[in-house]
């Protein structure tokens, strides 16, 4: 094998697309997917490649130092692509310490084992940390996040991601561990856990349940199709410069309300409902605490240095995403059960 790569969090939403892309595109790479399988990890996301010769799954926690040391010693990783994280802002508001554990301590643990295992021999090694635009805080009507925008995280989730970014930079500067970071805007697409806005809305519309819109629905997010993010990760892993950070975004800003209305009209068509029927499900609920108003990414750097840009038109991307969730009822039904239902009650029904 030409390279052996550790991907953490590969059973989650973005991780599963990254694992699939690497396993299929690089048959001469060995891909090890380390995932704890929390509520968000779902091996069904990887059914199509689970038997590939160059793929292996390991169930485990990035907080488990001994396991990490054993894996580094067994596989002699050339690179790490680190996606494992607690990723949902609302959950971070109810359980912030879990986010500190996984996102901060877990990342520190992984960095430390990489440093110890590579033991100063950093040639052809790369530690790639996947982060979020939420570390930059909240924008007003004007402006964009650039790579040099000062960090100003405002939720326990974004604060934990910001801490992990700082640790990655500290390991680069202090120990010369070759590391890159990318900060991406909101992703959407197949396999996203239906606690996040788009799959939650699709699932609720399908089941004729209310669509909870926080506050007035005027918060703005910059949406990117998940496979475009996976392609950017591939480019940066191979061609990104150690010590650098790169912003990734969709150039695609929507208020939550406009986005949900667009989804409603696609769903009306797909479900042969009367025009406007799904919009009636829109329900305004208490706003999220500390709700960031607007995120918007300037991705000039990755565009100019590596030629990356989003490939998919949003309407097309949303339509294909809706079709995926409607065609994959089993995937959705398996998730929408048990623990998720309890969480759902706490999050929405008791508001
Ligand atoms: P996700 O919640 O869908 O998946 C996270 C995965 O990490 C799950 O498979 C889970 O089982 C695993 N995991 C959690 N804790 C773990 C631990 N302690 N040890 C090992 N595995 C663990 O998340 P996602 O949306 O795919 O996000 C992946 C990464 O991308 C995260 O780091 C997130 O901060 C970042 N990101 C996400 C978005 C987005 O829009 N979803 C945007 C930018 C950046
Ligand atoms: P989300 O998908 O949780 O991503 P993030 O908080 O990381 O941006 O939410 C996207 C936007 O949608 C955010 O402004 C919060 C809002 N939102 C709702 O209005 N209702 C919902 O049920 C959810 C989950 C989110």
Tab-separated table of C-alpha atoms and ligand atoms in Angstrom:
chain	number	residue	atom	x	y	z
A	1	UNK	CA	0.000	0.000	0.000
A	2	UNK	CA	1.208	3.453	-0.944
A	3	UNK	CA	-0.230	5.211	2.120
A	4	UNK	CA	-2.066	4.203	5.275
A	5	UNK	CA	-4.534	6.747	6.541
A	6	UNK	CA	-6.457	6.998	9.785
A	7	UNK	CA	-9.854	8.652	9.355
A	8	UNK	CA	-11.652	9.400	12.627
A	9	UNK	CA	-15.438	9.804	12.753
A	10	UNK	CA	-15.811	8.004	9.424
A	11	UNK	CA	-19.222	6.563	10.325
A	12	UNK	CA	-20.749	10.028	10.694
A	13	UNK	CA	-22.244	12.275	8.052
A	14	UNK	CA	-19.216	13.967	6.452
A	15	UNK	CA	-16.772	11.238	7.511
A	16	UNK	CA	-18.685	8.561	5.606
A	17	UNK	CA	-18.460	10.578	2.377
A	18	UNK	CA	-14.729	11.142	2.939
A	19	UNK	CA	-14.122	7.434	3.645
A	20	UNK	CA	-16.074	6.406	0.518
A	21	UNK	CA	-14.219	8.884	-1.683
A	22	UNK	CA	-10.781	7.746	-0.437
A	23	UNK	CA	-11.569	3.999	-0.524
A	24	UNK	CA	-12.877	4.220	-4.110
A	25	UNK	CA	-10.447	6.762	-5.512
A	26	UNK	CA	-7.267	5.374	-3.933
A	27	UNK	CA	-7.308	1.557	-4.082
A	28	UNK	CA	-3.597	1.669	-3.224
A	29	UNK	CA	-4.259	3.448	0.112
A	30	UNK	CA	-5.236	1.549	3.252
A	31	UNK	CA	-8.073	3.398	5.013
A	32	UNK	CA	-8.688	2.758	8.707
A	33	UNK	CA	-11.920	4.252	10.008
A	34	UNK	CA	-11.899	4.782	13.791
A	35	UNK	CA	-15.308	5.661	15.174
A	36	UNK	CA	-16.916	5.328	18.603
A	37	UNK	CA	-20.371	4.885	17.049
A	38	UNK	CA	-22.124	7.442	19.192
A	39	UNK	CA	-25.749	8.211	18.340
A	40	UNK	CA	-24.387	9.967	15.212
A	41	UNK	CA	-22.233	7.123	13.937
A	42	UNK	CA	-24.011	4.758	11.566
A	43	UNK	CA	-22.213	1.981	9.739
A	44	UNK	CA	-25.098	1.724	7.286
A	45	UNK	CA	-23.619	4.890	5.771
A	46	UNK	CA	-20.721	2.747	4.528
A	47	UNK	CA	-22.528	-0.442	3.498
A	48	UNK	CA	-21.417	-0.147	-0.134
A	49	UNK	CA	-17.693	-0.150	0.677
A	50	UNK	CA	-17.504	-2.164	3.925
A	51	UNK	CA	-16.021	-5.191	2.145
A	52	UNK	CA	-13.437	-3.256	0.153
A	53	UNK	CA	-9.930	-4.721	0.469
A	54	UNK	CA	-8.378	-1.370	1.361
A	55	UNK	CA	-10.879	-0.532	4.136
A	56	UNK	CA	-11.057	-1.462	7.790
A	57	UNK	CA	-13.382	-0.296	10.558
A	58	UNK	CA	-12.276	-0.028	14.188
A	59	UNK	CA	-14.841	0.777	16.884
A	60	UNK	CA	-13.126	2.964	19.431
A	61	UNK	CA	-12.816	6.284	21.165
A	62	UNK	CA	-10.290	9.012	20.347
A	63	UNK	CA	-10.011	9.455	24.132
A	64	UNK	CA	-8.542	5.936	24.448
A	65	UNK	CA	-4.786	6.605	24.446
A	66	UNK	CA	-3.752	2.943	24.548
A	67	UNK	CA	-5.970	2.073	21.583
A	68	UNK	CA	-4.550	4.984	19.565
A	69	UNK	CA	-0.981	3.943	20.370
A	70	UNK	CA	-1.743	0.360	19.326
A	71	UNK	CA	-3.300	1.522	16.054
A	72	UNK	CA	-0.387	3.839	15.205
A	73	UNK	CA	2.077	1.085	15.968
A	74	UNK	CA	0.144	-1.568	13.992
A	75	UNK	CA	-0.684	0.458	10.890
A	76	UNK	CA	2.145	3.023	10.784
A	77	UNK	CA	-0.173	5.772	9.590
A	78	UNK	CA	1.172	8.284	7.075
A	79	UNK	CA	-1.734	10.608	7.641
A	80	UNK	CA	-4.668	11.374	9.887
A	81	UNK	CA	-7.916	12.973	8.748
A	82	UNK	CA	-9.677	13.916	11.955
A	83	UNK	CA	-13.453	14.322	11.764
A	84	UNK	CA	-14.592	12.622	14.999
A	85	UNK	CA	-16.502	15.133	17.071
A	86	UNK	CA	-19.701	15.950	18.825
A	87	UNK	CA	-21.227	18.163	16.151
A	88	UNK	CA	-24.688	19.462	17.080
A	89	UNK	CA	-24.996	22.943	18.618
A	90	UNK	CA	-28.285	22.195	20.425
A	91	UNK	CA	-26.784	19.143	22.118
A	92	UNK	CA	-23.782	21.233	23.169
A	93	UNK	CA	-26.154	23.604	24.953
A	94	UNK	CA	-27.654	20.742	26.984
A	95	UNK	CA	-24.424	18.795	27.497
A	96	UNK	CA	-21.354	21.026	27.063
A	97	UNK	CA	-18.884	18.800	28.915
A	98	UNK	CA	-19.313	15.948	26.456
A	99	UNK	CA	-18.178	18.381	23.758
A	100	UNK	CA	-15.132	19.386	25.789
A	101	UNK	CA	-14.265	15.726	26.318
A	102	UNK	CA	-14.470	14.580	22.707
A	103	UNK	CA	-13.642	17.728	20.784
A	104	UNK	CA	-10.949	19.224	23.015
A	105	UNK	CA	-9.427	16.373	25.044
A	106	UNK	CA	-9.996	13.842	22.263
A	107	UNK	CA	-8.204	16.019	19.705
A	108	UNK	CA	-5.354	16.716	22.160
A	109	UNK	CA	-5.028	12.973	22.762
A	110	UNK	CA	-4.914	12.203	19.049
A	111	UNK	CA	-2.346	14.946	18.400
A	112	UNK	CA	-0.215	13.680	21.233
A	113	UNK	CA	-0.246	10.061	20.122
A	114	UNK	CA	0.559	11.165	16.534
A	115	UNK	CA	3.498	13.203	17.836
A	116	UNK	CA	4.790	10.350	20.048
A	117	UNK	CA	4.302	7.696	17.378
A	118	UNK	CA	5.854	9.685	14.533
A	119	UNK	CA	8.619	10.573	16.986
A	120	UNK	CA	10.068	13.490	15.041
A	121	UNK	CA	10.042	11.635	11.704
A	122	UNK	CA	7.503	13.903	10.024
A	123	UNK	CA	8.510	13.321	6.421
A	124	UNK	CA	5.439	12.669	4.270
A	125	UNK	CA	3.221	12.790	7.343
A	126	UNK	CA	0.083	14.929	7.661
A	127	UNK	CA	-2.390	15.585	10.467
A	128	UNK	CA	-5.486	17.129	8.900
A	129	UNK	CA	-8.033	18.569	11.320
A	130	UNK	CA	-11.569	19.206	10.037
A	131	UNK	CA	-13.143	22.253	11.625
A	132	UNK	CA	-16.056	24.595	11.206
A	133	UNK	CA	-16.725	28.219	10.283
A	134	UNK	CA	-18.598	28.532	13.602
A	135	UNK	CA	-15.263	29.204	15.374
A	136	UNK	CA	-15.334	32.705	13.845
A	137	UNK	CA	-18.554	33.642	15.653
A	138	UNK	CA	-21.506	35.471	14.186
A	139	UNK	CA	-21.619	37.951	11.302
A	140	UNK	CA	-23.992	40.863	10.874
A	141	UNK	CA	-25.501	41.662	7.462
A	142	UNK	CA	-22.123	42.479	5.893
A	143	UNK	CA	-18.792	40.728	5.522
A	144	UNK	CA	-17.331	37.248	5.237
A	145	UNK	CA	-15.130	34.960	7.307
A	146	UNK	CA	-11.575	34.824	5.938
A	147	UNK	CA	-8.773	32.626	7.258
A	148	UNK	CA	-7.439	35.492	9.393
A	149	UNK	CA	-10.778	36.448	10.980
A	150	UNK	CA	-10.223	36.390	14.765
A	151	UNK	CA	-11.835	33.470	16.561
A	152	UNK	CA	-14.978	34.416	18.491
A	153	UNK	CA	-16.884	31.187	19.246
A	154	UNK	CA	-20.188	31.627	21.033
A	155	UNK	CA	-21.650	28.155	21.612
A	156	UNK	CA	-20.127	25.285	23.607
A	157	UNK	CA	-19.821	23.428	20.276
A	158	UNK	CA	-17.942	26.198	18.483
A	159	UNK	CA	-15.834	26.952	21.570
A	160	UNK	CA	-14.788	23.298	21.755
A	161	UNK	CA	-13.920	23.270	18.033
A	162	UNK	CA	-11.978	26.534	18.408
A	163	UNK	CA	-9.995	25.019	21.303
A	164	UNK	CA	-9.148	21.995	19.199
A	165	UNK	CA	-8.017	24.228	16.302
A	166	UNK	CA	-5.714	26.118	18.700
A	167	UNK	CA	-4.225	22.842	19.934
A	168	UNK	CA	-3.547	21.709	16.354
A	169	UNK	CA	-1.748	24.996	15.631
A	170	UNK	CA	0.171	24.693	18.913
A	171	UNK	CA	1.434	21.222	17.905
A	172	UNK	CA	2.524	22.591	14.535
A	173	UNK	CA	4.402	25.561	16.006
A	174	UNK	CA	5.828	23.859	19.076
A	175	UNK	CA	6.647	20.360	17.838
A	176	UNK	CA	6.628	20.961	14.042
A	177	UNK	CA	3.899	18.330	13.684
A	178	UNK	CA	2.780	18.815	10.056
A	179	UNK	CA	-0.833	19.877	10.361
A	180	UNK	CA	-3.496	21.635	8.374
A	181	UNK	CA	-6.947	22.847	9.339
A	182	UNK	CA	-9.976	23.617	7.220
A	183	UNK	CA	-13.013	25.543	8.408
A	184	UNK	CA	-16.147	24.720	6.449
A	185	UNK	CA	-19.665	26.120	6.362
A	186	UNK	CA	-22.899	24.104	6.870
A	187	UNK	CA	-23.005	20.849	4.907
A	188	UNK	CA	-26.079	19.101	3.556
A	189	UNK	CA	-26.694	15.893	1.631
A	190	UNK	CA	-27.333	12.149	2.101
A	191	UNK	CA	-26.648	10.436	5.459
A	192	UNK	CA	-27.005	13.492	7.692
A	193	UNK	CA	-28.495	12.678	11.081
A	194	UNK	CA	-32.069	14.026	11.203
A	195	UNK	CA	-31.394	16.377	14.109
A	196	UNK	CA	-29.823	18.945	11.751
A	197	UNK	CA	-32.091	21.386	9.962
A	198	UNK	CA	-32.403	19.942	6.437
A	199	UNK	CA	-32.934	16.210	7.162
A	200	UNK	CA	-35.105	17.095	10.164
A	201	UNK	CA	-37.353	19.257	7.988
A	202	UNK	CA	-37.556	16.611	5.226
A	203	UNK	CA	-38.466	13.915	7.738
A	204	UNK	CA	-41.098	16.061	9.439
A	205	UNK	CA	-42.687	17.191	6.183
A	206	UNK	CA	-42.841	13.578	5.032
A	207	UNK	CA	-44.602	12.588	8.264
A	208	UNK	CA	-46.848	15.660	8.343
A	209	UNK	CA	-45.234	16.900	11.549
A	210	UNK	CA	-44.517	20.506	12.463
A	211	UNK	CA	-41.269	22.011	11.181
A	212	UNK	CA	-39.703	23.850	14.143
A	213	UNK	CA	-38.181	27.172	13.059
A	214	UNK	CA	-36.085	28.838	15.753
A	215	UNK	CA	-36.888	32.496	16.427
A	216	UNK	CA	-38.030	34.329	13.320
A	217	UNK	CA	-36.202	32.071	10.881
A	218	UNK	CA	-34.033	34.970	9.731
A	219	UNK	CA	-30.667	33.458	10.704
A	220	UNK	CA	-28.443	32.877	7.700
A	221	UNK	CA	-26.278	29.870	6.875
A	222	UNK	CA	-23.975	29.226	3.890
A	223	UNK	CA	-24.806	25.724	2.582
A	224	UNK	CA	-22.412	23.359	0.820
A	225	UNK	CA	-23.130	19.911	-0.658
A	226	UNK	CA	-21.267	17.337	1.435
A	227	UNK	CA	-19.511	15.687	-1.532
A	228	UNK	CA	-18.021	19.058	-2.512
A	229	UNK	CA	-16.628	19.248	1.033
A	230	UNK	CA	-15.210	15.718	0.730
A	231	UNK	CA	-13.501	16.726	-2.543
A	232	UNK	CA	-11.966	19.779	-0.865
A	233	UNK	CA	-10.690	17.523	1.948
A	234	UNK	CA	-9.090	15.219	-0.633
A	235	UNK	CA	-7.359	18.188	-2.303
A	236	UNK	CA	-6.140	19.695	0.959
A	237	UNK	CA	-4.913	16.397	2.375
A	238	UNK	CA	-2.714	15.948	-0.680
A	239	UNK	CA	-1.804	19.511	-1.597
A	240	UNK	CA	-2.452	21.677	1.467
A	241	UNK	CA	0.562	23.306	3.059
A	242	UNK	CA	1.480	22.299	6.612
A	243	UNK	CA	0.793	25.064	9.119
A	244	UNK	CA	-1.891	26.621	6.920
A	245	UNK	CA	-5.602	26.950	7.362
A	246	UNK	CA	-8.227	26.987	4.583
A	247	UNK	CA	-11.822	28.174	4.487
A	248	UNK	CA	-14.370	26.101	2.551
A	249	UNK	CA	-17.863	27.376	1.755
A	250	UNK	CA	-20.759	27.283	-0.646
A	251	UNK	CA	-21.148	30.943	-1.647
A	252	UNK	CA	-24.749	30.070	-0.956
A	253	UNK	CA	-26.449	32.047	1.806
A	254	UNK	CA	-30.029	31.361	2.817
A	255	UNK	CA	-32.220	32.456	5.688
A	256	UNK	CA	-33.595	29.404	7.463
A	257	UNK	CA	-37.135	30.398	6.525
A	258	UNK	CA	-36.418	30.766	2.797
A	259	UNK	CA	-34.563	27.471	2.815
A	260	UNK	CA	-37.435	25.664	4.539
A	261	UNK	CA	-39.964	27.191	2.142
A	262	UNK	CA	-37.899	25.926	-0.799
A	263	UNK	CA	-37.764	22.472	0.774
A	264	UNK	CA	-41.539	22.579	1.307
A	265	UNK	CA	-42.178	23.319	-2.343
A	266	UNK	CA	-39.866	20.475	-3.489
A	267	UNK	CA	-41.626	18.125	-1.044
A	268	UNK	CA	-45.096	19.187	-2.254
A	269	UNK	CA	-44.048	18.212	-5.764
A	270	UNK	CA	-42.430	14.930	-4.756
A	271	UNK	CA	-45.317	13.855	-2.498
A	272	UNK	CA	-47.992	15.049	-4.933
A	273	UNK	CA	-49.364	17.400	-2.299
A	274	UNK	CA	-51.318	20.526	-3.070
A	275	UNK	CA	-49.035	23.534	-3.619
A	276	UNK	CA	-48.433	25.225	-0.237
A	277	UNK	CA	-49.547	22.208	1.835
A	278	UNK	CA	-46.145	21.557	3.458
A	279	UNK	CA	-45.604	25.231	4.333
A	280	UNK	CA	-48.540	24.965	6.712
A	281	UNK	CA	-46.319	22.783	8.904
A	282	UNK	CA	-43.902	25.642	9.611
A	283	UNK	CA	-44.028	26.405	13.356
A	284	UNK	CA	-42.032	29.162	15.014
A	285	UNK	CA	-40.520	27.979	18.313
A	286	UNK	CA	-38.366	29.553	21.042
A	287	UNK	CA	-35.033	30.642	19.645
A	288	UNK	CA	-31.812	28.711	20.307
A	289	UNK	CA	-29.832	30.260	23.192
A	290	UNK	CA	-27.017	32.436	21.813
A	291	UNK	CA	-28.147	31.728	18.240
A	292	UNK	CA	-25.476	32.951	15.794
A	293	UNK	CA	-27.095	35.270	13.234
A	294	UNK	CA	-25.087	34.727	10.070
A	295	UNK	CA	-22.225	32.610	8.746
A	296	UNK	CA	-20.646	33.322	5.349
A	297	UNK	CA	-17.349	32.039	4.030
A	298	UNK	CA	-14.844	33.650	1.698
A	299	UNK	CA	-13.118	30.663	0.044
A	300	UNK	CA	-10.807	32.683	-2.244
A	301	UNK	CA	-7.689	31.033	-0.793
A	302	UNK	CA	-8.526	27.390	-1.613
A	303	UNK	CA	-9.973	28.560	-4.942
A	304	UNK	CA	-6.858	30.469	-5.979
A	305	UNK	CA	-4.288	28.025	-4.570
A	306	UNK	CA	-5.945	24.738	-5.517
A	307	UNK	CA	-8.742	25.578	-7.941
A	308	UNK	CA	-11.505	24.219	-5.671
A	309	UNK	CA	-15.030	25.590	-5.921
A	310	UNK	CA	-18.489	24.184	-5.186
A	311	UNK	CA	-19.736	22.110	-8.118
A	312	UNK	CA	-23.437	21.817	-7.440
A	313	UNK	CA	-26.223	24.306	-7.897
A	314	UNK	CA	-28.210	24.525	-4.620
A	315	UNK	CA	-31.645	23.791	-6.066
A	316	UNK	CA	-30.243	20.692	-7.779
A	317	UNK	CA	-28.434	19.662	-4.592
A	318	UNK	CA	-31.555	20.098	-2.460
A	319	UNK	CA	-33.694	18.128	-4.925
A	320	UNK	CA	-31.251	15.239	-5.015
A	321	UNK	CA	-30.981	15.343	-1.211
A	322	UNK	CA	-34.776	15.195	-0.825
A	323	UNK	CA	-34.870	12.279	-3.282
A	324	UNK	CA	-32.172	10.459	-1.331
A	325	UNK	CA	-34.116	10.699	1.957
A	326	UNK	CA	-37.365	9.652	0.278
A	327	UNK	CA	-35.671	6.709	-1.466
A	328	UNK	CA	-33.892	5.575	1.703
A	329	UNK	CA	-36.803	5.158	4.082
A	330	UNK	CA	-35.142	2.234	5.865
A	331	UNK	CA	-32.106	4.340	6.731
A	332	UNK	CA	-34.358	7.043	8.145
A	333	UNK	CA	-36.725	4.688	9.963
A	334	UNK	CA	-33.884	2.893	11.702
A	335	UNK	CA	-32.623	6.182	13.058
A	336	UNK	CA	-35.923	7.726	14.008
A	337	UNK	CA	-36.425	5.435	16.996
A	338	UNK	CA	-35.473	4.953	20.663
A	339	UNK	CA	-32.915	7.374	21.963
A	340	UNK	CA	-33.515	9.770	19.120
A	341	UNK	CA	-37.194	10.002	20.018
A	342	UNK	CA	-36.364	10.875	23.640
A	343	UNK	CA	-33.911	13.484	22.495
A	344	UNK	CA	-36.466	14.810	20.091
A	345	UNK	CA	-39.008	15.190	22.919
A	346	UNK	CA	-36.547	17.145	25.098
A	347	UNK	CA	-35.485	19.309	22.225
A	348	UNK	CA	-38.828	20.167	20.683
A	349	UNK	CA	-41.900	18.892	22.440
A	350	UNK	CA	-40.990	20.405	25.801
A	351	UNK	CA	-40.101	23.782	24.373
B	1	LIG	P1	-21.468	13.680	12.841
B	1	LIG	O1	-21.989	14.034	14.204
B	1	LIG	O2	-22.410	13.246	11.788
B	1	LIG	O3	-20.373	12.506	12.995
B	1	LIG	C1	-19.409	12.500	13.999
B	1	LIG	C2	-18.816	11.097	14.049
B	1	LIG	O4	-17.803	11.091	15.082
B	1	LIG	C3	-19.828	10.020	14.419
B	1	LIG	O5	-19.672	8.908	13.559
B	1	LIG	C4	-19.463	9.650	15.852
B	1	LIG	O6	-19.753	8.294	16.178
B	1	LIG	C5	-17.966	9.919	15.874
B	1	LIG	N1	-17.454	10.209	17.217
B	1	LIG	C6	-17.981	11.080	18.121
B	1	LIG	N2	-17.246	11.064	19.248
B	1	LIG	C7	-16.231	10.190	19.037
B	1	LIG	C8	-15.134	9.770	19.836
B	1	LIG	N3	-14.951	10.220	21.085
B	1	LIG	N4	-14.257	8.877	19.309
B	1	LIG	C9	-14.451	8.396	18.041
B	1	LIG	N5	-15.473	8.755	17.268
B	1	LIG	C10	-16.360	9.650	17.757
B	1	LIG	O7	-20.624	14.936	12.397
B	1	LIG	P2	-20.404	15.563	10.932
B	1	LIG	O8	-21.493	16.517	10.655
B	1	LIG	O9	-20.097	14.479	9.981
B	1	LIG	O10	-19.079	16.423	11.207
B	1	LIG	C11	-17.786	15.823	11.066
B	1	LIG	C12	-16.732	16.867	11.385
B	1	LIG	O11	-16.875	17.978	10.508
B	1	LIG	C13	-16.833	17.430	12.805
B	1	LIG	O12	-15.528	17.611	13.294
B	1	LIG	C14	-17.534	18.771	12.620
B	1	LIG	O13	-17.153	19.682	13.622
B	1	LIG	C15	-17.023	19.187	11.255
B	1	LIG	N6	-17.913	20.057	10.468
B	1	LIG	C16	-19.233	19.716	10.275
B	1	LIG	C17	-20.044	20.551	9.483
B	1	LIG	C18	-21.485	20.196	9.205
B	1	LIG	O14	-22.202	21.004	8.581
B	1	LIG	N7	-21.966	19.035	9.574
B	1	LIG	C19	-19.510	21.712	8.909
B	1	LIG	C20	-18.160	22.022	9.135
B	1	LIG	C21	-17.371	21.171	9.906
B	2	LIG	P1	-28.183	23.185	12.298
B	2	LIG	O1	-28.528	22.270	11.164
B	2	LIG	O2	-28.349	22.681	13.704
B	2	LIG	O3	-26.694	23.698	12.036
B	2	LIG	P2	-25.854	24.872	12.800
B	2	LIG	O4	-26.532	25.233	14.050
B	2	LIG	O5	-24.556	24.182	13.054
B	2	LIG	O6	-25.767	25.992	11.809
B	2	LIG	O7	-29.075	24.497	12.160
B	2	LIG	C1	-29.040	25.286	10.991
B	2	LIG	C2	-29.882	26.520	11.245
B	2	LIG	O8	-31.252	26.122	11.404
B	2	LIG	C3	-29.526	27.236	12.544
B	2	LIG	O9	-29.683	28.645	12.335
B	2	LIG	C4	-30.552	26.747	13.549
B	2	LIG	C5	-31.778	26.496	12.676
B	2	LIG	N1	-32.663	25.387	13.100
B	2	LIG	C6	-34.048	25.599	13.176
B	2	LIG	O10	-34.553	26.714	12.939
B	2	LIG	N2	-34.832	24.533	13.522
B	2	LIG	C7	-34.320	23.302	13.790
B	2	LIG	O11	-35.081	22.375	14.119
B	2	LIG	C8	-32.909	23.110	13.697
B	2	LIG	C9	-32.293	21.767	13.986
B	2	LIG	C10	-32.114	24.180	13.335
